[in-house]
Coordinates of C-alpha atoms and ligand atoms in Angstrom, one line a residue:
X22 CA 11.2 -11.3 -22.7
X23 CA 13.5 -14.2 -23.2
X24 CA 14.0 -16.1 -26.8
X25 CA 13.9 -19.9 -26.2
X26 CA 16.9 -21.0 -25.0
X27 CA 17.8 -23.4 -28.4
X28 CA 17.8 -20.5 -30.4
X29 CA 21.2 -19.6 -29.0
X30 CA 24.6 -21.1 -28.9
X31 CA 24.9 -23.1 -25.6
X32 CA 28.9 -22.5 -24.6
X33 CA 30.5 -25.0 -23.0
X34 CA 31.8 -25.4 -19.1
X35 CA 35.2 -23.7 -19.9
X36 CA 35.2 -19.9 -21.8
X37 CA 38.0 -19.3 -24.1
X38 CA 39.7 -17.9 -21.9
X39 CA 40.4 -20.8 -19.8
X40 CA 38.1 -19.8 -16.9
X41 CA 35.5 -22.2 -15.8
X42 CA 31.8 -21.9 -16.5
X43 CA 29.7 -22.6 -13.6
X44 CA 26.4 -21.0 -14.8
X45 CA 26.1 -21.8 -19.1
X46 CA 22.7 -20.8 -19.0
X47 CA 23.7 -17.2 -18.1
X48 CA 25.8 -15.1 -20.8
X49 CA 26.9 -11.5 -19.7
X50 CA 27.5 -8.7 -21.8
X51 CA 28.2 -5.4 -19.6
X52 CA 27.1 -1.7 -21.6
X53 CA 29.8 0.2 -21.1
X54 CA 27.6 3.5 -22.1
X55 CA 27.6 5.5 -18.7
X56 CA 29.5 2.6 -17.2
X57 CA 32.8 3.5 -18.5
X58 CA 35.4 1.0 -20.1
X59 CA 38.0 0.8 -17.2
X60 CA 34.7 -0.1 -14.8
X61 CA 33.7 -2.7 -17.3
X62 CA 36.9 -4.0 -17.4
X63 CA 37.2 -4.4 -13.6
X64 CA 33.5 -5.7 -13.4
X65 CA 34.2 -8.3 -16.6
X66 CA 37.2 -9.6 -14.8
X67 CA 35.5 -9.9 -11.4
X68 CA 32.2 -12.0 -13.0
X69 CA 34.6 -14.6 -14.7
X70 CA 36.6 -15.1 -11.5
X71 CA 33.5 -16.4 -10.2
X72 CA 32.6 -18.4 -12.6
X73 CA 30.3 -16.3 -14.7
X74 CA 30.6 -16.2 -18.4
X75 CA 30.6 -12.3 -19.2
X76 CA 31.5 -11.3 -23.3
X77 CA 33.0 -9.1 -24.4
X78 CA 31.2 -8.4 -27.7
X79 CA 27.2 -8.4 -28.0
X80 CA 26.4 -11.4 -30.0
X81 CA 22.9 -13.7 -30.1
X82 CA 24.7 -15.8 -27.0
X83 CA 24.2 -12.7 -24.8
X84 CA 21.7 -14.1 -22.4
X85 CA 21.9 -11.0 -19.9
X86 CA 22.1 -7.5 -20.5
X87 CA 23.7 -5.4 -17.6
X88 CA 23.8 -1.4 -17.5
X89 CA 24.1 1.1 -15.1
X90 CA 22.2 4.4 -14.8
X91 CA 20.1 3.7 -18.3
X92 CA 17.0 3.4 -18.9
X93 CA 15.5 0.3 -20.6
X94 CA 14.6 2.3 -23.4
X95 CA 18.4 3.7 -23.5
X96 CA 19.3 -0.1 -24.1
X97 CA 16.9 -0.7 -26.3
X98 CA 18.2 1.8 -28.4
X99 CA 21.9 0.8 -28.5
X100 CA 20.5 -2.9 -29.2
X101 CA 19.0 -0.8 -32.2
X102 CA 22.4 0.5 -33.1
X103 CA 24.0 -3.0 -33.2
X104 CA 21.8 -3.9 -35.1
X105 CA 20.5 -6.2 -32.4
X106 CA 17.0 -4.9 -31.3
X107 CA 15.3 -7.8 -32.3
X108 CA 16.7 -10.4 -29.5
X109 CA 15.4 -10.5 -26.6
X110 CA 17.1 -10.4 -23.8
X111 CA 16.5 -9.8 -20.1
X112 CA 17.7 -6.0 -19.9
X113 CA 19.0 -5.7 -16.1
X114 CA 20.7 -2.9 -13.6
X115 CA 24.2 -3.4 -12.6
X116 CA 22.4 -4.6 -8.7
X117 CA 21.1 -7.9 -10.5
X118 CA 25.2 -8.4 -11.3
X119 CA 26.4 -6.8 -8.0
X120 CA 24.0 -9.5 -5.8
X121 CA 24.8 -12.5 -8.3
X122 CA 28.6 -11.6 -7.5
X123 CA 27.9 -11.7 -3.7
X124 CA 25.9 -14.7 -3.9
X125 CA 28.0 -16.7 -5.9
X126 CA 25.4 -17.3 -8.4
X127 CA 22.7 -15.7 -10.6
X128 CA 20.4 -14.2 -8.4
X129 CA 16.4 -14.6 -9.2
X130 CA 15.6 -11.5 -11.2
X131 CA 13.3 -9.7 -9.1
X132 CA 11.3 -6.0 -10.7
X133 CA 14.2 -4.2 -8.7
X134 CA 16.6 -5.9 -11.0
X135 CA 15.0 -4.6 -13.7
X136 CA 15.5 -1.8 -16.2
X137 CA 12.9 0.9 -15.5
X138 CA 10.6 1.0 -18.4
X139 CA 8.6 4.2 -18.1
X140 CA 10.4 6.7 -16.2
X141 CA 13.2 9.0 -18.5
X142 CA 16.8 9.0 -16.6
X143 CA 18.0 12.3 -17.0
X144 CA 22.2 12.5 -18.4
X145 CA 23.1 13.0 -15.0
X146 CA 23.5 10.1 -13.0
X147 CA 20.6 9.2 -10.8
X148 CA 20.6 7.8 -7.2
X149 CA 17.9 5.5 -6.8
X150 CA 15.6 3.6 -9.0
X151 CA 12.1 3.4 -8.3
X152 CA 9.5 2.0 -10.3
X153 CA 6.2 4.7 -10.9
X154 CA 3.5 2.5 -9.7
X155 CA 3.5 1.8 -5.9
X156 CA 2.2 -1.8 -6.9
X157 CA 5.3 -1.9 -8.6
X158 CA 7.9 -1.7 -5.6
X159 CA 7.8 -2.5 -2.4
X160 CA 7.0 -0.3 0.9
X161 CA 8.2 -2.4 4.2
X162 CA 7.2 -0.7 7.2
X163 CA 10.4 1.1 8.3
X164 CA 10.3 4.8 6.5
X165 CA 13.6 6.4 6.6
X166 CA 12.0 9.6 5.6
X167 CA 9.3 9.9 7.9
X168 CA 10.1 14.0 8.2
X169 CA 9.4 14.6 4.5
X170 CA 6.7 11.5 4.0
X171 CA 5.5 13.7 7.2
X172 CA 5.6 16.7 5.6
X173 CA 3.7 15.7 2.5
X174 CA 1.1 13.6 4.2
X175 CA -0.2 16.9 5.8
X176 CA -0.6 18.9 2.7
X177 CA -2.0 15.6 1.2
X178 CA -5.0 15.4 4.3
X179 CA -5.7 19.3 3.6
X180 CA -6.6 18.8 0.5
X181 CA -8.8 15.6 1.5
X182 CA -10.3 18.1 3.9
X183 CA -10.8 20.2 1.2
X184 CA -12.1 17.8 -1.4
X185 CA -9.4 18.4 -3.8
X186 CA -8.6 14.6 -4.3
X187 CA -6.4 15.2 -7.2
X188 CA -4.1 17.2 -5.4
X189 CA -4.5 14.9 -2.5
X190 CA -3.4 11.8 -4.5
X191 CA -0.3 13.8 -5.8
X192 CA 1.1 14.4 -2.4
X193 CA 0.0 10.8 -1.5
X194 CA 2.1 9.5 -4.4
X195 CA 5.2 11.7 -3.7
X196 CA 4.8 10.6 -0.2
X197 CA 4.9 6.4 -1.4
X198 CA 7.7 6.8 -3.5
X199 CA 10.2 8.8 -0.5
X200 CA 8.5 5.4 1.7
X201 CA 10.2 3.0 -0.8
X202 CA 13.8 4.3 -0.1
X203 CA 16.1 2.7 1.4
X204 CA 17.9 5.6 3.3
X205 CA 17.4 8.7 4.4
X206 CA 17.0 11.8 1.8
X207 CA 19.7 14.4 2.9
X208 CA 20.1 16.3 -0.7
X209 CA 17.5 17.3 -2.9
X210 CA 20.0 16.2 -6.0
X211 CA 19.4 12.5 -4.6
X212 CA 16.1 12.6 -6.1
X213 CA 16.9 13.2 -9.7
X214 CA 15.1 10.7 -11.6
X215 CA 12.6 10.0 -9.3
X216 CA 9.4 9.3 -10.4
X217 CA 5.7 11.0 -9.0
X218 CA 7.3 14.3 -7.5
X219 CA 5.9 17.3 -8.7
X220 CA 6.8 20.6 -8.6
X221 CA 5.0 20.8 -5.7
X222 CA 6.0 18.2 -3.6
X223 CA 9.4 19.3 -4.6
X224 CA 9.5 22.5 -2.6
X225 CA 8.1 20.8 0.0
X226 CA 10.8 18.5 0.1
X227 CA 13.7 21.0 -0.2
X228 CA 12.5 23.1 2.2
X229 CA 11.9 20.6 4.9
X230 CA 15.5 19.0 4.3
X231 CA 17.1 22.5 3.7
X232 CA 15.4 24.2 6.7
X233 CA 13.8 21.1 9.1
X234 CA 10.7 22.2 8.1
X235 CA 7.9 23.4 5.5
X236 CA 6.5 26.6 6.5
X237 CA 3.4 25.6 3.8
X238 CA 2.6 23.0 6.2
X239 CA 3.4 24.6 9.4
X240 CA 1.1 27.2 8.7
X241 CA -1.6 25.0 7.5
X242 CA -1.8 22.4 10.3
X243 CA -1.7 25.1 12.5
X244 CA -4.3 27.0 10.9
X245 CA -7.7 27.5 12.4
X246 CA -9.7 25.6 9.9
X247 CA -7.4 22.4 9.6
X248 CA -7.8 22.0 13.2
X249 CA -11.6 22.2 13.5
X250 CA -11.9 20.0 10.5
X251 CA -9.3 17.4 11.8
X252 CA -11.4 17.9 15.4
X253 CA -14.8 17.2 13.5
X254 CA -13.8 14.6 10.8
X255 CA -11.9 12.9 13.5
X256 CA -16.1 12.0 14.6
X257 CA -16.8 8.4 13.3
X258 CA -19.7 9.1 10.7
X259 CA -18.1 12.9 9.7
X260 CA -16.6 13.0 6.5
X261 CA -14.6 16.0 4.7
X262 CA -18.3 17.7 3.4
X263 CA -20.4 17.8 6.4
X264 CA -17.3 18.7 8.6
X265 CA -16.4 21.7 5.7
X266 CA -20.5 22.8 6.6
X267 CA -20.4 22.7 10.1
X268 CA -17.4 25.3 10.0
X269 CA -18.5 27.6 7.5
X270 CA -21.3 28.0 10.5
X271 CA -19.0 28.6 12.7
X272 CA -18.9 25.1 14.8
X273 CA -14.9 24.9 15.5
X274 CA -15.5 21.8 18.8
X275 CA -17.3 19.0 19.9
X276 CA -18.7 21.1 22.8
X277 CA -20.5 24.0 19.7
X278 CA -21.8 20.7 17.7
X279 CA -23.2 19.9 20.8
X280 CA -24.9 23.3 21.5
X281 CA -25.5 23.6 17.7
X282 CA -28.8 21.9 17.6
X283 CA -27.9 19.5 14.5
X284 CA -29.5 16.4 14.2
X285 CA -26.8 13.8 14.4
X286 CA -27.3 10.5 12.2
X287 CA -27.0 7.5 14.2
X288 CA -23.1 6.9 13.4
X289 CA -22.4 10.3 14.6
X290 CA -23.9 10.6 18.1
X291 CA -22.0 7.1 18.6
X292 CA -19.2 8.7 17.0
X293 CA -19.0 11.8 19.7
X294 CA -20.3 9.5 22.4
X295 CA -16.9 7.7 21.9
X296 CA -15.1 10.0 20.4
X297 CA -12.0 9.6 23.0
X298 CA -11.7 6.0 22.3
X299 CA -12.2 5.8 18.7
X300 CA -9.4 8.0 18.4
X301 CA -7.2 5.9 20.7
X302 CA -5.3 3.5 18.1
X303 CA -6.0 0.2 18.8
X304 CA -3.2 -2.2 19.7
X305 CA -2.4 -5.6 18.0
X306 CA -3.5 -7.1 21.4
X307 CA -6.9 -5.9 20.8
X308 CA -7.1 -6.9 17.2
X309 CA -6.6 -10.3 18.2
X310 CA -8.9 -10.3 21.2
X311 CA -11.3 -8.9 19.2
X312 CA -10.4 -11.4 16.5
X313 CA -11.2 -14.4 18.9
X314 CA -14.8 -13.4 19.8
X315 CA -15.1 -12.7 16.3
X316 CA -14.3 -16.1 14.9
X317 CA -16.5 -17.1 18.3
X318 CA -19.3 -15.7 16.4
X319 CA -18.9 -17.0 13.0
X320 CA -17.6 -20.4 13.8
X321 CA -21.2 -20.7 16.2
X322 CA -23.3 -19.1 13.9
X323 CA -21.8 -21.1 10.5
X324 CA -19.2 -23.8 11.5
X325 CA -16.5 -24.0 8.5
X326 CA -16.7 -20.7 7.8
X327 CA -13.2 -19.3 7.1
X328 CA -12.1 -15.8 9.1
X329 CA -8.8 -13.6 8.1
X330 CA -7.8 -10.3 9.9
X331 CA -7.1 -7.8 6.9
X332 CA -6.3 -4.0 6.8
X333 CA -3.3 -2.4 8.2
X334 CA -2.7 -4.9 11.0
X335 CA -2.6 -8.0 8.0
X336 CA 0.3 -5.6 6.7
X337 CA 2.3 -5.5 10.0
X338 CA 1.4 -2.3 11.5
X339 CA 1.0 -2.6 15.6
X340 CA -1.7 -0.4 15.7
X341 CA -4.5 1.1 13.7
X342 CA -8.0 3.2 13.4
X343 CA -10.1 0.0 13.6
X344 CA -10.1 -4.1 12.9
X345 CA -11.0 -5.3 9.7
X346 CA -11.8 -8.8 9.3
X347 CA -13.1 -11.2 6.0
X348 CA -15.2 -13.8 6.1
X349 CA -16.1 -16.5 3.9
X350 CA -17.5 -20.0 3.9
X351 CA -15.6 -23.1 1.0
X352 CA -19.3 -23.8 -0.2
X353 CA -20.2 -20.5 -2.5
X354 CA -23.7 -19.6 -1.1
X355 CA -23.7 -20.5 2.6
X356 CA -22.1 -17.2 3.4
X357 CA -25.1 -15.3 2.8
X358 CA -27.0 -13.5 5.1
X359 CA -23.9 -13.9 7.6
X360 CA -23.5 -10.9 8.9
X361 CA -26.5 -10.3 9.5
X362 CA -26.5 -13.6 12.0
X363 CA -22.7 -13.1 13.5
X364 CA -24.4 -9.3 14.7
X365 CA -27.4 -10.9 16.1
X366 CA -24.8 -13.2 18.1
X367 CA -22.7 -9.7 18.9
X368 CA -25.5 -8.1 19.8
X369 CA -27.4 -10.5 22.3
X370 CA -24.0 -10.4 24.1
X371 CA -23.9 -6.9 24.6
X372 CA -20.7 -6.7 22.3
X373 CA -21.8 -4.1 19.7
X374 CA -22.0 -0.2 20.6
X375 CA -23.5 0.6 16.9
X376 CA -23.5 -1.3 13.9
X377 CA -24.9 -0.4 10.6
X378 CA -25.3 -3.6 8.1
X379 CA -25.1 -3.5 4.2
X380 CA -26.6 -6.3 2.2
X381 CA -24.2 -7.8 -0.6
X382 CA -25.1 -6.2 -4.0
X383 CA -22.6 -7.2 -6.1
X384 CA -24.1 -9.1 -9.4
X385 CA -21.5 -9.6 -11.7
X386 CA -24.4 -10.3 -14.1
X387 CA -25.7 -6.9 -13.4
X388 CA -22.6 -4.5 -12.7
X389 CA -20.6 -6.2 -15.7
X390 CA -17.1 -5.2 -15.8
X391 CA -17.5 -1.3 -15.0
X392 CA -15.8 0.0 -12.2
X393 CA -18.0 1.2 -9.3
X394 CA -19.2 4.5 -9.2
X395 CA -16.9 5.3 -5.9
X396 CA -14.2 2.7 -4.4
X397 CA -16.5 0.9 -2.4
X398 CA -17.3 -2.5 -3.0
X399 CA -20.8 -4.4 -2.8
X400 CA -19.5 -7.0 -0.1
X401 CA -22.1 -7.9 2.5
X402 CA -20.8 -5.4 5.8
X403 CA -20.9 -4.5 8.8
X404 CA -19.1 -1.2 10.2
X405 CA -19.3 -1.6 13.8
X406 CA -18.4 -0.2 17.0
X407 CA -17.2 -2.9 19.4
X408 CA -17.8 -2.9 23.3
X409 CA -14.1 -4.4 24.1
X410 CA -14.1 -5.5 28.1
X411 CA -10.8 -5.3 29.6
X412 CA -11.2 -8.5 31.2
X413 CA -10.9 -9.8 27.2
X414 CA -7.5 -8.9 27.1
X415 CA -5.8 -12.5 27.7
X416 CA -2.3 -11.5 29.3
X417 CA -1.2 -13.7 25.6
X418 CA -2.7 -10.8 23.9
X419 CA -0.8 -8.3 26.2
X420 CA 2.9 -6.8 25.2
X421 CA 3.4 -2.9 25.4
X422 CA 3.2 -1.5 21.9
X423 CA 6.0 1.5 20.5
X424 CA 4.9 4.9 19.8
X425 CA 4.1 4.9 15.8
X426 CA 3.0 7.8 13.5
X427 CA -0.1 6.8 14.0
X428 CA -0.3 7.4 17.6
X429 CA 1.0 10.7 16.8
X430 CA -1.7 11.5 14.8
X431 CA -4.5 10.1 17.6
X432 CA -2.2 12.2 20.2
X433 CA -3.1 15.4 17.9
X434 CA -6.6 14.5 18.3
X435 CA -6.1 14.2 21.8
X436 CA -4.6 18.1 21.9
X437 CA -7.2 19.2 19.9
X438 CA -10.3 17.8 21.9
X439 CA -8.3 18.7 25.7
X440 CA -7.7 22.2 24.0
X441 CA -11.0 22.3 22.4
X442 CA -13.5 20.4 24.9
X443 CA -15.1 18.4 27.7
X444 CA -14.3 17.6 31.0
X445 CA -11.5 15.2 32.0
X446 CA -13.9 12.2 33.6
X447 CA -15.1 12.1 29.7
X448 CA -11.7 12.6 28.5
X449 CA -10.3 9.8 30.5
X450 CA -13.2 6.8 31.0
X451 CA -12.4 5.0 34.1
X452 CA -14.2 2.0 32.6
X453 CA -13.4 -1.3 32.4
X454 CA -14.1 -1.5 28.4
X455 CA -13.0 0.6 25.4
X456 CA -15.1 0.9 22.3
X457 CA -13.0 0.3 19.2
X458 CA -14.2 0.6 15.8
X459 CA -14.5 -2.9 13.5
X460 CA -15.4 -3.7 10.3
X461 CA -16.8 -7.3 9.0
X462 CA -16.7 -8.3 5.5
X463 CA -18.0 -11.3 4.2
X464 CA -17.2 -13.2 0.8
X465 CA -18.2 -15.6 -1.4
X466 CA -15.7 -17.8 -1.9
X467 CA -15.3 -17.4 -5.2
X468 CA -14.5 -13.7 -5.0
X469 CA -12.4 -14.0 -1.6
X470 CA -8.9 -13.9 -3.2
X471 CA -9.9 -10.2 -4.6
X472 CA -11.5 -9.8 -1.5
X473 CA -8.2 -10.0 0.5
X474 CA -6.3 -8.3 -2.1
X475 CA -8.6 -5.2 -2.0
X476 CA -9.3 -5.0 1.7
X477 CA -5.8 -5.6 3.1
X478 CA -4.6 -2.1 1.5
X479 CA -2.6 0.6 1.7
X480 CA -5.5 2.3 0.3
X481 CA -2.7 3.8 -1.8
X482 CA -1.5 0.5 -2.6
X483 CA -4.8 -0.2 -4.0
X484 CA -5.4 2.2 -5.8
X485 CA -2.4 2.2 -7.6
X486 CA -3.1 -1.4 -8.4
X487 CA -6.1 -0.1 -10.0
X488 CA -4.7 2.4 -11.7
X489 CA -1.8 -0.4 -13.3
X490 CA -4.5 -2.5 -14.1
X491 CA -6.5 -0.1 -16.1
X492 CA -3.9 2.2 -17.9
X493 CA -1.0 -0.5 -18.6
X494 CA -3.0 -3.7 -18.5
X495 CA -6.5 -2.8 -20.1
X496 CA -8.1 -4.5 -17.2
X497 CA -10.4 -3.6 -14.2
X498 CA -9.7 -4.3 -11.1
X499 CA -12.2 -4.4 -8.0
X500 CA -12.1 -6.0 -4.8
X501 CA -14.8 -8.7 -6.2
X502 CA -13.3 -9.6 -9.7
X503 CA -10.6 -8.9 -12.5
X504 CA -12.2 -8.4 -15.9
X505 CA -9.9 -8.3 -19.1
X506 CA -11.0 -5.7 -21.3
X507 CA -9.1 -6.9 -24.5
X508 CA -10.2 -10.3 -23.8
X509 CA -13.8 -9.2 -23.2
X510 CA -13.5 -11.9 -19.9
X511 CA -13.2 -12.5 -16.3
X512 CA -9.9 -13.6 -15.0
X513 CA -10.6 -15.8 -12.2
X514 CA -8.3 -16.5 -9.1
X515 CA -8.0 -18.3 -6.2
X516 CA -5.0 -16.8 -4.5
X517 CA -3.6 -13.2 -4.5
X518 CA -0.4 -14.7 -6.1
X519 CA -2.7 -15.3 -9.3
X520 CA -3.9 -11.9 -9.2
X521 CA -0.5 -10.5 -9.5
X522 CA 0.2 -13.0 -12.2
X523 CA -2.6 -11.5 -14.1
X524 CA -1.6 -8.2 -13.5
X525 CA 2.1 -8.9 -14.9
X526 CA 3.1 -8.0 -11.5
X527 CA 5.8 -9.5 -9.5
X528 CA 3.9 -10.5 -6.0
X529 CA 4.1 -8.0 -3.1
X530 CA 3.8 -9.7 -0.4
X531 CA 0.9 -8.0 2.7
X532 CA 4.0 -6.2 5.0
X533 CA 5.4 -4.8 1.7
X534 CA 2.0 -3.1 0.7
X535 CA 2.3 -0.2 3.3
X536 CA 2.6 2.7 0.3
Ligands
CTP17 N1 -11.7 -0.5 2.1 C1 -12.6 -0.7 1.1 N2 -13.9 -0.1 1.2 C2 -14.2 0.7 2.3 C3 -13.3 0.9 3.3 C4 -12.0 0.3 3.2 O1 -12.3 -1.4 0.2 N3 -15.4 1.2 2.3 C5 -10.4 -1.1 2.0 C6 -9.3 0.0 1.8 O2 -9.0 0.2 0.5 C7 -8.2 -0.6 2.5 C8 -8.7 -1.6 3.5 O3 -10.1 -1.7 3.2 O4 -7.4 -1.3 1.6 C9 -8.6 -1.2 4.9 O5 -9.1 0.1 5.1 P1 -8.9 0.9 6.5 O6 -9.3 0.2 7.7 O7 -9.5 2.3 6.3 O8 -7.3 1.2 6.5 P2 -6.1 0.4 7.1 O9 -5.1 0.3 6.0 O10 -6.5 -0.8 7.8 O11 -5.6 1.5 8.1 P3 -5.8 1.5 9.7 O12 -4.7 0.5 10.2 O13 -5.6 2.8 10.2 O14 -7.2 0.9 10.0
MN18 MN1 -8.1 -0.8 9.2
MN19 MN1 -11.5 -0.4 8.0

């Protein structure tokens, strides 16, 4: 974006105005369009007094462009009209100024600081500015909308339900952008300008900060057939489909699939055999135990392999559905057949409750640079179900945990199956080991850095990152590789940093991913 720097007039330590220079690399030049001139004036005067150089007339000097409430292509056009469209110059929002001022320097310009390219700003004057692409912002744990990201997360998982998944991703998106606030929504007018909310998700909104709630979503997670296909879907091994059969026949609870005569696959009959702990989040405690007889495993069954906890819990979150870990090993090739070995060792310690085991069948020779047919990746797996003994639970891995949406969610479950089913012993095991649901990934080395980019999530993260990759970069992104389709070649990487760099993204670091 920037011209090289001996193209332009270097001013000297001391402006013409007798203030002192302390940044010359950095020339100001304020818009005043929808900044006003008195504003300008008072923002001008403030900049010099610490010791930034700020013009007063647009000339090829101008290092830094500063506006408030335009749009970069709203600059770009007044550059046009001055007959100055051809510099180039780092176009930036008034907060890049209003942080260098606190600082006492020039802040590093981060993609907040930056004009928004895509979205139109509408005349009146918008309240935040949010970039369209979750991969573009970032999404810290702490939600200051949680009523409305609420709101639209239901109507987003009743359309999963209902296998409408481009409705689903909608509310998803409208859900990641009211996550990437920084305060709570109290007015519907706050959200002028905001990218990713339909019409839709726009009632929802209004009606859930007009009223409290949505009565769209009160009447469809109380309705009959969200509840039985939560209930079912909330069986390890039941998606949206088979769930969507069983109720069109009339099955409604665990205790009529039961009595139904289906023939459960083998993930499902493990699945309701533990359905009350699987839907029990699992604490950060027992990620980490888990994650030390994990390593266990590896480390005995290939020393020097390499083992990183991923997923949610690699983002911050205290609890989750499951464990996800990656594996890999520095010398390409020596990871094969790993899992295979590191379930053997689970196994002949009585650690697995069911595992299932997928063979590596990613060729890059073979699958070339289309995307995969569905999101899943080719990686050597294993989704497991893990026999955690109490006794595992080092008191280093014990600290109480806070309630989190999550739990919420599992609590529902909890309603659903006291309301719907079983008796209490099953309800509440008396045992002294829970089953918690695991997945193990291994790597080749040389794929591992889009490996740990593609399994630590959000899965909306991800798929916005896709979605960038393809429509604004001509590239394709997977959790193995990054092919350039204008270049006709892989980009390689050896770090998620490089990834971004590819991408033209800014990096997002793991606890900023949670879209
Ligand atoms: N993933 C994947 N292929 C799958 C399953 C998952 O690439 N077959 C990726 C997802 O895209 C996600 C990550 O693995 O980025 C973790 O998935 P999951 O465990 O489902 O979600 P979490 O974010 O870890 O949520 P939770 O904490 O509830 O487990
Ligand atoms: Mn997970
Ligand atoms: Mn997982």
């Amino acid at each position: 974006m920037m011209v090289p720097l001996k193209r332009r007039k270097v001013c000297g330590p001391v402006s013409d105005r007798g203030t002192t220079v302390k940044f010359p690399y950095v020339v100001i030049f304020l818009v005043e369009r929808k900044m006003g001139a008195s504003r300008r004036a008072f923002l001008s005067r403030l900049g010099r007094k610490n010791g930034f150089q700020v013009e007063d007339d647009f000339s090829d000097c101008v290092t830094h462009v500063i506006s408030e409430n335009n749009s970069a292509d709203d600059v770009r056009t007044w550059l046009d009209l001055q007959q100055k469209g051809n510099v180039t110059v780092e176009l930036l929002d008034i907060c890049w100024y209003t942080e260098s001022m606190e600082a006492g320097c020039p802040v590093e310009i981060l993609a907040k600081h930056k004009l928004q390219e895509v979205q139109k700003v509408k005349e009146e004057s918008v309240e935040f500015l949010i970039p369209s692409y979750a991969c573009q912002r970032r999404t810290s744990l702490d939600n200051h909308n949680t009523n409305l990201t609420d709101a639209l997360s239901h109507l987003a998982e009743n359309a999963e339900l209902n296998n409408e998944d481009g409705r689903a991703v909608a509310f998803r998106r409208a859900a990641a952008v009211l996550k990437a606030l920084p305060v709570k929504v109290t007015s519907i007018t706050q959200l002028r300008g905001l990218p990713c909310l339909g019409e839709h998700s726009q009632r929802v909104i209004k009606d859930v900060i007009e009223n409290g709630v949505s009565s769209e979503v009160e009447s469809t997670i109380h309705s009959e057939r969200f509840k039985a296909l939560k209930l079912l879907t909330g069986i390890f091994g039941v998606g949206a489909k088979t769930a969507d059969r069983w109720f069109k026949e009339g099955i409604q609870n665990l205790t009529q699939l039961a009595n139904s005569g289906h023939d459960l696959n083998r993930a499902q009959q493990a699945g309701l055999e533990h359905y009350y702990d699987l839907n029990q989040p699992v604490t950060k405690a027992e990620a980490e135990a888990i994650g030390d007889i994990v390593k266990k495993a590896v480390l005995d069954v290939l020393p020097g392999s390499e083992i990183i906890l991923t997923g949610g819990f690699r983002r911050g979150k205290i609890t989750g559905h499951d464990v996800d870990f990656l594996i890999t090993h520095p010398d390409e090739g020596k990871e094969v057949g790993l899992v295979s070995k590191v379930v053997s060792w689970l196994t002949a310690r009585g650690l697995l409750l069911y595992q299932k085991n997928t063979r590596n069948s990613y060729l890059e020779s073979e699958d070339g640079p289309a995307q995969p047919p569905s999101n899943m990746d080719r990686f050597e797996r294993c989704f497991s179900i893990f026999k955690l003994e109490k006794k595992e639970m080092h008191s280093k891995h014990l600290h109480p945990g806070t309630q989190s949406s999550d739990q919420k969610t599992s609590i529902e479950h909890l309603q659903y199956f006291q309301a719907n089913d079983l008796s209490n012993s099953q309800m509440r095991p008396n045992r002294n080991w829970r089953a918690v649901r695991v997945d193990l990934v291994v790597s080749p080395i040389s794929q591992f850095a889009f490996a740990v980019l593609g399994w630590t999530g959000s899965k909306l993260f991800e798929r916005e990152l896709r979605r960038w990759a393809g429509q604004v970069k001509s590239m394709s992104l997977s959790s193995h590789a990054l092919y350039d389709n204008k270049q006709c070649k892989y980009l390689r990487a050896t770090s998620e940093e490089e990834i971004f760099t590819h991408l033209g993204l800014e990096f997002i670091p793991p606890s900023e991913r949670n879209a």
